[in-house]
Amino acid sequence: MSDELKLVFDEPPQRKKVPKHLADFSPAERKEFATSFGLPGYRASQVATHYFSHLSKDPTTWSDIPAEMRQNIADQLTPKLIELVRSITCDNGMTRKDLWKLHDGVLVESVLMRYTDRVTVCISSQAGCGMNCPFCATGQAGLTRNLSAGEITEQIVAAARACADGELPGGPTRLSNIVFMGMGEPLANYNAVMRSVRNITD
Ligand code: SF4
């Protein structure tokens, strides 16, 4: 019997598709995404500004969109992809591990860490992992599925929002570092990871 480690790159078939989110698309594609709901393309740019720049999750404040349309547009373009299940803290609150539930009940983690000179979030790019590293508990459980670009980006936006809202001791701050060192091998989910990288750098 071979003791060679088996690497798994293909995710098992999924029963439910991840809802599409603005953060799954490039700026040009976002306009098409908006028009697929019968919205003018410029609504995508407006919502992207609220989501990426203002870190807003409250459509009632999106004053450049008619009030009666805001919630519906938010639900269509930025559906809720991750829901906080539990947070645990250590280092006097300067380190916080968040457990997130995805739309299909899958759980992933991110960790937010505040230091004297930076704030770093460590995010997950896959649920489980197929790389089978012998020292890693995530790897022993195997690959459940890839995360979408939206699900990856949501972890980053949630961390940036927590920093801006002063949820860590020391008051409001800016998220400065993002590392893809949570659950999953990022390069095994290349397209979604690269979309999320472009979301935060473009
Ligand atoms: S999560 Fe990282 S360390 Fe763990 S099995 Fe995957 S690649 Fe290896």
XYZ file of C-alpha atoms and ligand atoms in Angstrom:
210
model
C 0.000 0.000 0.000
C 1.387 3.398 -1.003
C 1.897 6.003 1.707
C 2.000 8.783 -0.910
C -0.083 11.790 0.110
C -3.088 12.298 -2.128
C -3.701 15.850 -3.332
C -7.285 16.752 -4.211
C -7.834 19.669 -6.586
C -11.398 18.969 -7.724
C -14.153 19.841 -5.309
C -16.915 17.275 -4.769
C -20.191 17.969 -6.643
C -22.220 20.618 -4.818
C -25.934 20.459 -4.157
C -26.426 24.214 -3.942
C -24.788 26.976 -5.913
C -23.379 29.940 -4.039
C -25.567 33.009 -4.699
C -23.920 35.409 -7.123
C -22.553 38.579 -5.576
C -21.135 41.816 -6.929
C -17.724 40.754 -5.616
C -17.696 37.738 -7.958
C -17.254 40.023 -10.954
C -14.908 42.530 -12.543
C -16.200 46.122 -12.759
C -17.310 45.574 -16.370
C -19.047 42.305 -15.509
C -20.804 43.946 -12.561
C -22.757 46.109 -14.987
C -23.983 43.002 -16.796
C -24.839 41.483 -13.417
C -26.973 44.543 -12.612
C -28.702 44.483 -15.996
C -29.564 40.797 -15.463
C -31.956 42.082 -12.777
C -33.331 44.765 -15.096
C -31.279 47.472 -13.379
C -29.268 50.129 -15.209
C -25.578 49.260 -15.259
C -24.614 52.305 -13.208
C -26.380 50.820 -10.177
C -23.525 48.316 -9.980
C -20.983 51.139 -9.651
C -23.072 52.848 -6.995
C -23.430 49.685 -4.936
C -19.738 48.833 -5.410
C -18.809 52.197 -3.905
C -21.034 51.592 -0.896
C -19.761 48.044 -0.468
C -16.028 48.347 -1.168
C -15.293 51.987 -0.298
C -17.775 52.775 2.457
C -17.943 49.199 3.804
C -21.661 49.810 4.196
C -24.073 46.962 4.734
C -27.023 49.250 5.474
C -28.833 50.078 2.215
C -31.024 52.634 3.992
C -27.991 54.955 3.888
C -27.406 54.559 0.119
C -28.763 58.001 -0.648
C -27.859 57.980 -4.361
C -30.419 55.207 -4.919
C -34.173 55.823 -4.571
C -35.227 54.811 -1.062
C -37.886 52.362 -2.204
C -35.339 50.482 -4.353
C -32.412 50.225 -1.945
C -33.188 47.009 -0.072
C -34.166 45.143 -3.218
C -31.005 46.210 -5.037
C -28.883 45.294 -2.012
C -30.489 41.840 -1.883
C -29.888 41.312 -5.595
C -26.318 42.611 -5.917
C -24.917 41.947 -2.442
C -26.770 38.931 -1.022
C -25.595 37.879 2.427
C -22.994 35.159 1.877
C -21.466 34.737 5.324
C -23.090 34.809 8.728
C -21.170 35.123 11.966
C -21.673 32.091 14.199
C -19.171 32.751 16.956
C -16.154 34.884 17.802
C -13.485 34.042 20.313
C -10.784 36.453 21.417
C -7.401 36.288 23.085
C -4.441 38.658 23.626
C -6.782 41.025 25.511
C -9.081 41.168 22.525
C -6.347 42.054 20.036
C -6.788 38.701 18.287
C -10.244 37.582 17.252
C -11.188 34.355 15.524
C -14.518 34.457 13.687
C -16.475 31.376 12.662
C -18.660 31.979 9.598
C -21.549 29.947 8.258
C -21.980 29.981 4.487
C -25.281 29.717 2.590
C -25.154 25.914 2.580
C -24.219 25.555 6.241
C -20.505 25.055 5.576
C -18.273 26.633 8.235
C -15.037 28.561 7.659
C -12.820 30.718 9.851
C -11.013 34.026 9.646
C -8.714 35.597 12.224
C -8.264 39.327 12.820
C -5.070 40.404 14.586
C -4.157 43.884 15.759
C -0.501 44.699 16.379
C 1.196 47.970 17.248
C 2.027 48.711 13.606
C -0.583 46.843 11.561
C -3.874 44.995 11.496
C -3.918 41.679 9.671
C -6.764 39.409 8.701
C -6.126 35.763 7.889
C -8.897 34.485 5.623
C -10.060 31.164 4.213
C -10.129 30.445 0.488
C -11.650 26.964 0.640
C -13.899 25.046 3.006
C -11.618 22.247 4.083
C -8.578 21.528 1.964
C -7.414 18.832 -0.411
C -3.684 19.245 0.150
C -3.547 16.714 2.964
C -0.610 18.270 4.821
C 0.004 15.785 7.628
C 0.445 18.442 10.326
C -2.834 20.252 9.551
C -6.274 19.425 10.961
C -8.019 21.166 8.035
C -6.181 18.978 5.559
C -7.154 15.794 7.368
C -10.841 16.606 6.886
C -10.480 16.877 3.105
C -11.906 19.411 0.678
C -15.564 20.319 1.100
C -15.660 22.997 -1.591
C -14.029 26.078 -3.025
C -15.210 29.435 -1.755
C -16.552 31.900 -4.282
C -14.806 35.225 -4.806
C -17.763 36.802 -3.040
C -17.361 34.570 0.008
C -13.639 35.315 0.189
C -14.185 39.043 -0.286
C -16.929 39.082 2.336
C -14.416 37.931 4.963
C -12.135 40.824 4.012
C -14.924 43.408 3.987
C -16.186 42.154 7.359
C -12.681 42.527 8.813
C -12.231 46.009 7.327
C -15.620 47.005 8.723
C -14.740 45.649 12.171
C -11.562 47.746 12.104
C -13.351 50.892 10.950
C -16.084 50.408 13.552
C -13.534 50.104 16.355
C -14.444 46.547 17.304
C -10.867 45.792 18.352
C -9.353 47.415 21.460
C -7.581 50.685 20.671
C -10.359 52.309 18.671
C -11.107 52.564 14.964
C -8.285 51.578 12.677
C -7.589 50.474 9.115
C -7.130 46.923 7.931
C -3.609 46.907 6.504
C -2.669 43.285 5.767
C -4.555 40.347 4.281
C -3.123 36.850 4.280
C -4.695 33.809 2.623
C -3.546 31.471 5.359
C -6.849 30.280 6.797
C -8.571 27.148 5.554
C -7.595 26.019 2.077
C -4.795 26.211 -0.464
C -5.380 29.520 -2.302
C -3.775 28.438 -5.573
C -6.122 25.452 -5.749
C -8.965 27.985 -6.039
C -7.068 30.329 -8.326
C -9.807 32.203 -10.189
C -11.859 33.077 -7.118
C -8.769 34.040 -5.133
C -7.498 36.273 -7.936
C -10.888 37.962 -8.273
C -10.831 38.697 -4.538
C -7.261 40.026 -4.797
C -8.316 42.310 -7.645
C -11.327 43.438 -5.639
C -9.036 44.766 -2.928
C -6.304 46.160 -5.167
C -8.102 47.648 -8.211
S -4.965 24.333 4.851
Fe -2.807 24.721 4.294
S -1.610 23.518 5.762
Fe -3.724 22.736 5.843
S -3.773 20.994 4.394
Fe -4.383 22.842 3.270
S -2.490 23.640 2.339
Fe -1.913 22.187 3.976
